[in-house]
Backbone as a printed PyTorch tensor [residue, N CA C, xyz], in Angstrom:
tensor([[[128.6540,  22.2520, 137.5900],
         [129.0140,  23.6430, 137.4680],
         [128.5650,  24.3220, 138.7400]],

        [[129.4290,  25.1140, 139.3460],
         [129.1290,  25.7700, 140.6040],
         [129.0330,  27.2640, 140.3810]],

        [[127.8590,  27.8050, 140.6410],
         [127.6630,  29.2470, 140.5400],
         [127.3370,  29.7700, 141.9290]],

        [[128.1820,  30.6490, 142.4190],
         [127.9440,  31.2330, 143.7180],
         [127.9620,  32.7470, 143.5590]],

        [[127.1460,  33.4520, 144.3400],
         [127.1300,  34.9030, 144.2200],
         [128.5250,  35.4990, 144.4000]],

        [[128.8800,  36.3760, 143.5060],
         [130.1310,  37.1240, 143.5570],
         [131.3620,  36.2330, 143.6220]],

        [[131.2970,  35.0770, 143.0080],
         [132.4740,  34.2260, 142.9250],
         [132.5960,  33.7490, 141.4920]],

        [[133.7990,  33.4110, 141.0960],
         [133.9780,  32.9640, 139.7150],
         [133.3060,  31.6040, 139.4850]],

        [[133.0030,  31.3360, 138.2520],
         [132.4320,  30.0530, 137.8730],
         [133.5420,  29.0130, 137.9120]],

        [[133.2420,  27.8670, 138.4760],
         [134.2180,  26.7820, 138.4550],
         [133.5800,  25.5890, 137.7540]],

        [[134.4080,  24.8050, 137.1290],
         [133.9540,  23.6460, 136.3780],
         [134.5330,  22.3750, 136.9770]],

        [[133.7480,  21.3190, 136.9450],
         [134.2780,  20.0080, 137.2900],
         [135.1270,  19.5450, 136.1030]],

        [[135.9420,  18.5260, 136.2710],
         [136.7180,  18.0380, 135.1200],
         [135.8350,  17.6090, 133.9420]],

        [[134.7100,  16.9560, 134.2130],
         [133.8170,  16.5460, 133.1170],
         [133.2150,  17.7650, 132.4240]],

        [[132.8200,  18.7590, 133.1990],
         [132.2970,  19.9970, 132.6100],
         [133.3830,  20.7120, 131.8120]],

        [[134.6160,  20.6800, 132.3120],
         [135.7300,  21.2850, 131.5820],
         [135.9310,  20.5800, 130.2420]],

        [[135.7490,  19.2720, 130.2140],
         [135.8800,  18.5280, 128.9570],
         [134.8290,  18.9890, 127.9510]],

        [[133.5960,  19.1560, 128.3960],
         [132.5280,  19.6340, 127.5180],
         [132.8420,  21.0530, 127.0500]],

        [[133.2870,  21.9040, 127.9540],
         [133.6370,  23.2820, 127.5910],
         [134.7990,  23.3130, 126.6000]],

        [[135.7540,  22.4060, 126.7620],
         [136.8960,  22.3370, 125.8520],
         [136.4380,  21.9170, 124.4520]],

        [[135.5270,  20.9720, 124.3850],
         [134.9730,  20.5810, 123.0840],
         [134.2180,  21.7440, 122.4500]],

        [[133.4810,  22.4770, 123.2650],
         [132.7570,  23.6420, 122.7600],
         [133.7360,  24.6910, 122.2370]],

        [[134.8200,  24.8930, 122.9700],
         [135.8550,  25.8260, 122.5240],
         [136.4250,  25.3840, 121.1850]],

        [[136.6890,  24.1120, 121.0380],
         [137.2300,  23.5890, 119.7830],
         [136.2610,  23.8180, 118.6280]],

        [[134.9750,  23.7300, 118.8990],
         [133.9630,  23.9240, 117.8580],
         [133.8030,  25.3900, 117.4730]],

        [[134.2310,  26.2970, 118.3400],
         [134.0430,  27.7280, 118.0920],
         [135.2360,  28.4010, 117.4120]],

        [[136.1400,  27.6230, 116.8750],
         [137.3140,  28.2010, 116.2210],
         [136.9090,  29.1320, 115.0730]],

        [[135.8420,  28.7620, 114.3680],
         [135.3940,  29.5440, 113.2070],
         [134.1980,  30.4260, 113.5160]],

        [[133.8270,  30.5600, 114.7680],
         [132.6260,  31.2930, 115.1370],
         [131.6610,  30.3360, 115.8100]],

        [[130.3880,  30.7060, 115.8450],
         [129.4110,  29.8250, 116.5040],
         [129.4330,  28.4210, 115.9050]],

        [[129.2430,  27.4390, 116.7520],
         [129.2820,  26.0440, 116.3210],
         [128.1010,  25.7320, 115.4040]],

        [[128.3720,  24.9540, 114.3710],
         [127.3450,  24.5470, 113.4220],
         [126.6700,  23.2690, 113.9160]],

        [[125.6210,  22.8530, 113.2180],
         [124.9670,  21.5850, 113.5450],
         [125.9450,  20.4180, 113.3800]],

        [[126.8020,  20.4940, 112.3470],
         [127.8070,  19.4420, 112.1470],
         [128.7920,  19.4060, 113.3190]],

        [[129.1450,  20.5810, 113.8380],
         [130.0320,  20.6400, 115.0050],
         [129.3670,  19.9980, 116.2190]],

        [[128.0840,  20.2930, 116.4220],
         [127.3580,  19.7040, 117.5530],
         [127.2660,  18.1850, 117.4070]],

        [[127.0700,  17.7150, 116.1780],
         [127.0270,  16.2670, 115.9430],
         [128.3820,  15.6420, 116.2490]],

        [[129.4510,  16.3350, 115.8910],
         [130.8020,  15.8310, 116.1660],
         [131.0720,  15.8120, 117.6720]],

        [[130.6420,  16.8580, 118.3650],
         [130.7910,  16.8800, 119.8250],
         [130.0300,  15.7040, 120.4320]],

        [[128.8240,  15.4680, 119.9610],
         [128.0250,  14.3390, 120.4620],
         [128.7380,  13.0110, 120.2280]],

        [[129.3960,  12.8710, 119.0850],
         [130.1270,  11.6330, 118.7870],
         [131.3100,  11.4630, 119.7380]],

        [[132.0170,  12.5510, 120.0240],
         [133.1430,  12.4680, 120.9620],
         [132.6310,  12.1120, 122.3570]],

        [[131.5390,  12.7430, 122.7710],
         [130.9590,  12.4490, 124.0840],
         [130.5400,  10.9810, 124.1540]],

        [[129.8880,  10.4940, 123.1180],
         [129.4270,   9.0990, 123.0930],
         [130.5830,   8.1100, 123.1620]],

        [[131.7570,   8.5100, 122.6700],
         [132.9270,   7.6410, 122.6630],
         [133.7520,   7.7620, 123.9440]],

        [[133.3150,   8.6180, 124.8740],
         [134.0720,   8.8810, 126.0980],
         [133.2320,   8.4790, 127.3060]],

        [[133.5520,   7.3550, 127.9400],
         [132.7000,   6.8280, 129.0110],
         [132.3160,   7.8300, 130.1080]],

        [[133.2490,   8.6060, 130.6030],
         [132.9330,   9.5270, 131.7000],
         [132.0440,  10.6860, 131.2460]],

        [[132.0770,  11.0000, 129.9840],
         [131.2160,  12.0760, 129.4740],
         [129.8570,  11.5410, 129.0660]],

        [[129.8360,  10.3140, 128.5950],
         [128.5980,   9.6890, 128.1370],
         [127.5660,   9.6300, 129.2610]],

        [[128.0150,   9.5770, 130.5000],
         [127.1110,   9.4730, 131.6480],
         [126.4630,  10.8050, 132.0280]],

        [[126.9430,  11.9040, 131.4910],
         [126.3810,  13.2130, 131.8400],
         [124.9900,  13.3860, 131.2430]],

        [[124.0670,  13.9330, 132.0140],
         [122.7390,  14.2220, 131.4650],
         [122.8290,  15.2500, 130.3290]],

        [[121.9860,  15.0710, 129.3240],
         [121.9730,  15.9980, 128.1840],
         [121.7690,  17.4390, 128.6330]],

        [[120.9610,  17.6370, 129.6690],
         [120.7070,  18.9970, 130.1500],
         [121.9870,  19.6320, 130.7060]],

        [[122.8230,  18.8460, 131.3760],
         [124.0940,  19.3690, 131.8920],
         [125.0390,  19.7130, 130.7460]],

        [[125.0960,  18.8420, 129.7440],
         [125.9420,  19.1040, 128.5740],
         [125.4990,  20.3910, 127.9000]],

        [[124.2110,  20.5580, 127.6940],
         [123.6890,  21.7680, 127.0420],
         [123.9940,  23.0140, 127.8670]],

        [[123.8500,  22.9250, 129.1880],
         [124.1260,  24.0810, 130.0520],
         [125.5970,  24.4840, 129.9880]],

        [[126.4890,  23.5070, 130.0230],
         [127.9230,  23.8130, 129.9640],
         [128.2830,  24.3910, 128.5950]],

        [[127.7220,  23.8330, 127.5350],
         [128.0130,  24.3470, 126.1960],
         [127.5120,  25.7850, 126.0460]],

        [[126.3490,  26.0740, 126.6170],
         [125.8150,  27.4420, 126.5610],
         [126.7240,  28.4010, 127.3470]],

        [[127.1300,  27.9840, 128.5450],
         [128.0370,  28.8020, 129.3440],
         [129.3490,  29.0330, 128.6100]],

        [[129.8970,  27.9840, 128.0340],
         [131.1600,  28.1070, 127.2980],
         [131.0090,  29.0760, 126.1340]],

        [[129.9160,  28.9790, 125.4000],
         [129.6890,  29.8860, 124.2740],
         [129.6220,  31.3300, 124.7530]],

        [[128.9400,  31.5780, 125.8650],
         [128.8540,  32.9360, 126.4080],
         [130.2340,  33.4620, 126.7900]],

        [[131.0320,  32.6270, 127.4300],
         [132.3680,  33.0590, 127.8550],
         [133.2560,  33.2960, 126.6400]],

        [[133.2450,  32.3660, 125.7010],
         [134.0990,  32.4810, 124.5140],
         [133.7470,  33.7190, 123.7060]],

        [[132.4700,  34.0810, 123.6750],
         [132.0130,  35.2320, 122.8900],
         [132.3280,  36.5730, 123.5530]],

        [[132.6770,  36.5680, 124.8100],
         [132.9690,  37.8020, 125.5440],
         [134.3610,  38.3200, 125.1960]],

        [[134.6170,  39.5950, 125.4820],
         [135.9840,  40.1010, 125.2920],
         [136.9690,  39.2680, 126.1110]],

        [[138.0690,  38.9140, 125.5020],
         [139.0930,  38.0650, 126.1120],
         [138.5370,  36.7050, 126.5270]],

        [[137.4800,  36.2750, 125.8500],
         [136.8180,  35.0300, 126.1960],
         [137.6720,  33.8010, 125.9660]],

        [[138.4580,  33.8020, 124.8890],
         [139.3230,  32.6530, 124.6170],
         [140.2950,  32.4310, 125.7670]],

        [[140.9520,  33.4980, 126.1870],
         [141.9150,  33.3930, 127.2800],
         [141.2300,  32.9830, 128.5850]],

        [[140.0650,  33.5670, 128.8290],
         [139.3160,  33.2410, 130.0440],
         [138.9490,  31.7650, 130.0620]],

        [[138.4460,  31.2700, 128.9350],
         [138.0400,  29.8690, 128.8770],
         [139.2380,  28.9430, 129.0610]],

        [[140.3410,  29.2440, 128.4110],
         [141.5240,  28.3960, 128.5500],
         [142.0190,  28.3970, 129.9930]],

        [[141.9950,  29.5530, 130.6530],
         [142.3860,  29.6250, 132.0650],
         [141.4440,  28.7900, 132.9330]],

        [[140.1460,  28.8430, 132.6340],
         [139.1740,  28.0500, 133.3950],
         [139.4330,  26.5560, 133.2190]],

        [[139.7250,  26.1600, 131.9840],
         [139.9940,  24.7430, 131.7120],
         [141.2270,  24.2830, 132.4740]],

        [[142.2830,  25.0860, 132.4240],
         [143.5240,  24.7140, 133.1130],
         [143.3010,  24.6220, 134.6190]],

        [[142.5120,  25.5350, 135.1590],
         [142.2680,  25.5530, 136.5970],
         [141.3340,  24.4570, 137.0810]],

        [[140.5700,  23.8770, 136.1880],
         [139.5830,  22.8730, 136.5780],
         [140.1540,  21.4630, 136.6660]],

        [[141.3600,  21.2610, 136.1450],
         [141.8610,  19.8960, 135.9780],
         [143.2810,  19.7170, 136.4790]],

        [[143.5720,  18.4880, 136.8320],
         [144.9350,  18.0910, 137.1620],
         [145.7270,  17.9880, 135.8500]],

        [[147.0540,  17.9090, 135.9270],
         [147.8260,  17.7380, 134.6860],
         [147.3900,  16.5340, 133.8470]],

        [[147.0750,  15.4140, 134.4730],
         [146.6230,  14.2350, 133.7180],
         [145.2830,  14.5180, 133.0440]],

        [[144.3900,  15.2010, 133.7340],
         [143.0960,  15.5550, 133.1500],
         [143.2610,  16.5740, 132.0180]],

        [[144.2280,  17.4620, 132.1530],
         [144.5030,  18.4270, 131.0830],
         [144.9400,  17.6980, 129.8160]],

        [[145.7130,  16.6340, 129.9670],
         [146.0980,  15.8330, 128.8040],
         [144.8570,  15.2490, 128.1380]],

        [[143.9040,  14.8100, 128.9470],
         [142.6620,  14.2700, 128.3990],
         [141.8910,  15.3510, 127.6560]],

        [[141.8150,  16.5520, 128.2040],
         [141.1240,  17.6510, 127.5160],
         [141.7930,  17.9450, 126.1810]],

        [[143.1110,  17.9850, 126.1780],
         [143.8350,  18.2180, 124.9280],
         [143.5070,  17.1020, 123.9280]],

        [[143.5150,  15.8600, 124.3950],
         [143.2260,  14.7270, 123.5100],
         [141.8080,  14.8060, 122.9550]],

        [[140.8480,  15.2390, 123.7630],
         [139.4790,  15.3950, 123.2790],
         [139.3880,  16.4680, 122.1990]],

        [[140.1330,  17.5460, 122.3670],
         [140.1520,  18.5950, 121.3330],
         [140.7490,  18.0660, 120.0360]],

        [[141.8340,  17.3230, 120.1590],
         [142.4500,  16.7270, 118.9640],
         [141.4600,  15.7770, 118.3010]],

        [[140.7920,  14.9530, 119.0980],
         [139.8240,  14.0170, 118.5200],
         [138.7130,  14.7560, 117.7910]],

        [[138.2040,  15.8280, 118.3740],
         [137.1590,  16.6180, 117.7190],
         [137.6530,  17.1280, 116.3680]],

        [[138.8460,  17.6910, 116.3440],
         [139.3990,  18.2570, 115.1110],
         [139.6300,  17.1630, 114.0710]],

        [[140.1810,  16.0340, 114.4850],
         [140.4340,  14.9300, 113.5520],
         [139.1170,  14.3760, 113.0140]],

        [[138.1060,  14.2520, 113.8540],
         [136.8030,  13.7520, 113.3980],
         [136.1960,  14.6680, 112.3310]],

        [[136.4670,  15.9490, 112.4080],
         [135.9300,  16.8840, 111.4120],
         [136.6770,  16.7780, 110.0950]],

        [[137.7840,  16.0510, 110.0910],
         [138.5490,  15.7480, 108.8720],
         [139.1160,  16.9730, 108.1750]],

        [[139.3880,  17.9830, 108.9370],
         [140.1040,  19.1290, 108.3930],
         [140.9050,  19.7440, 109.5360]],

        [[142.1060,  20.1040, 109.2430],
         [142.9420,  20.7340, 110.2630],
         [143.4110,  22.0580, 109.6850]],

        [[142.9020,  23.1240, 110.2540],
         [143.2030,  24.4680, 109.7600],
         [144.2710,  25.1200, 110.6320]],

        [[144.8520,  26.2080, 110.1410],
         [145.8040,  26.9540, 110.9780],
         [145.1610,  27.4500, 112.2770]],

        [[143.8800,  27.8140, 112.2240],
         [143.1950,  28.2840, 113.4330],
         [143.0790,  27.1660, 114.4610]],

        [[142.7870,  25.9720, 113.9870],
         [142.6910,  24.8350, 114.9030],
         [144.0590,  24.4860, 115.4840]],

        [[145.0800,  24.5370, 114.6680],
         [146.4330,  24.2740, 115.1690],
         [146.8300,  25.3250, 116.2040]],

        [[146.4380,  26.5730, 115.9860],
         [146.7460,  27.6360, 116.9540],
         [146.0290,  27.3670, 118.2720]],

        [[144.7670,  26.9170, 118.2040],
         [144.0490,  26.5790, 119.4360],
         [144.7700,  25.4560, 120.1700]],

        [[145.1870,  24.4250, 119.4450],
         [145.9130,  23.3310, 120.0860],
         [147.2250,  23.8280, 120.6900]],

        [[147.8850,  24.7520, 120.0180],
         [149.1080,  25.3470, 120.5750],
         [148.8070,  26.0550, 121.8990]],

        [[147.7110,  26.8210, 121.9240],
         [147.3340,  27.5580, 123.1440],
         [146.9940,  26.6020, 124.2810]],

        [[146.2600,  25.5480, 123.9620],
         [145.9240,  24.5620, 124.9930],
         [147.1800,  23.8610, 125.5030]],

        [[148.0530,  23.4500, 124.5970],
         [149.2810,  22.7660, 125.0010],
         [150.1370,  23.6640, 125.8910]],

        [[150.1880,  24.9430, 125.5630],
         [150.9560,  25.8890, 126.3750],
         [150.3110,  26.0710, 127.7510]],

        [[148.9970,  26.2750, 127.7820],
         [148.3030,  26.4810, 129.0530],
         [148.3830,  25.2460, 129.9440]],

        [[148.3770,  24.0770, 129.3330],
         [148.4290,  22.8330, 130.0870],
         [149.8640,  22.3590, 130.3230]],

        [[150.8350,  23.1170, 129.8440],
         [152.2610,  22.7820, 130.0020],
         [152.5500,  21.3610, 129.5230]],

        [[151.9960,  21.0190, 128.3610],
         [152.2450,  19.6820, 127.8040],
         [153.6510,  19.6090, 127.2230]],

        [[154.3530,  18.5570, 127.5520],
         [155.6720,  18.3300, 126.9720],
         [155.5010,  18.0640, 125.4710]],

        [[156.4320,  18.5250, 124.6520],
         [156.3010,  18.3200, 123.2050],
         [156.1110,  16.8630, 122.8000]],

        [[156.7990,  15.9340, 123.4500],
         [156.6360,  14.5200, 123.1060],
         [155.2680,  13.9960, 123.5150]],

        [[154.7550,  14.4630, 124.6360],
         [153.4050,  14.0650, 125.0590],
         [152.3820,  14.5650, 124.0540]],

        [[152.5250,  15.8040, 123.6520],
         [151.6070,  16.3830, 122.6790],
         [151.6680,  15.6170, 121.3560]],

        [[152.8600,  15.3280, 120.8880],
         [153.0180,  14.5950, 119.6300],
         [152.3880,  13.2030, 119.7310]],

        [[152.5570,  12.5480, 120.8610],
         [151.9710,  11.2160, 121.0450],
         [150.4500,  11.2810, 121.0180]],

        [[149.8720,  12.2680, 121.6850],
         [148.4170,  12.4250, 121.6900],
         [147.9220,  12.7060, 120.2750]],

        [[148.5820,  13.6210, 119.5790],
         [148.1770,  13.9710, 118.2090],
         [148.2030,  12.7390, 117.3060]],

        [[149.2960,  12.0080, 117.3500],
         [149.4470,  10.8440, 116.4810],
         [148.4650,   9.7370, 116.8370]],

        [[148.2710,   9.5000, 118.1160],
         [147.3360,   8.4540, 118.5440],
         [145.9180,   8.7640, 118.0700]],

        [[145.5080,  10.0140, 118.1550],
         [144.1610,  10.3820, 117.6960],
         [144.0230,  10.2110, 116.1930]],

        [[145.0350,  10.6140, 115.4660],
         [144.9780,  10.4690, 114.0090],
         [144.9070,   8.9890, 113.6020]],

        [[145.7210,   8.1660, 114.2420],
         [145.7480,   6.7430, 113.9240],
         [144.4170,   6.0820, 114.2990]],

        [[143.9120,   6.3850, 115.4820],
         [142.6790,   5.7540, 115.9540],
         [141.4930,   6.0650, 115.0620]],

        [[141.4560,   7.2540, 114.4860],
         [140.3040,   7.6630, 113.6890],
         [140.5350,   7.5120, 112.1830]],

        [[141.6980,   7.0180, 111.7940],
         [141.9770,   6.8240, 110.3600],
         [141.1700,   5.6420, 109.8270]],

        [[140.7010,   5.7470, 108.5850],
         [139.9760,   4.6050, 108.0210],
         [140.9320,   3.4260, 107.8060]],

        [[140.3900,   2.2480, 107.9690],
         [141.1840,   1.0530, 107.7120],
         [141.2610,   0.8210, 106.2090]],

        [[142.3680,   0.2610, 105.7460],
         [142.5520,  -0.0110, 104.3210],
         [141.3950,  -0.8820, 103.8170]],

        [[140.8860,  -0.5520, 102.6520],
         [139.8150,  -1.3220, 102.0440],
         [138.4290,  -0.8500, 102.4450]],

        [[138.3240,   0.1170, 103.3370],
         [136.9900,   0.6360, 103.7040],
         [136.4880,   1.6210, 102.6790]]])
């Protein structure tokens, strides 16, 4: 995370991924302990995020919470995420959000609206979005007999 006097905050792609997960957790307000546990599980399952120091993850999550809680914070955060990543990285951020939502085992209209906003900001093609959604659901579905 780069903070410079009188300049906007910029995020690395890995920091943007953490901020995107934090955004996904804040759909209903401040993230709960269960949300933080789910974020930790997604991070642990993602090699490039797993390498981040816990202190960096906590700092980015705190920054994201502050931005999201501000007036027009949702739009600001989504713009920051889009600006921090290439189109391929934006697909990864979208996929991480889907994975977070699927891991929580509930998909609400608010979560679907967030995914709609991310897909629009990232200019995801409808077929790409559908493939990401389906792949996440399949990957995290319980196997028969479990």
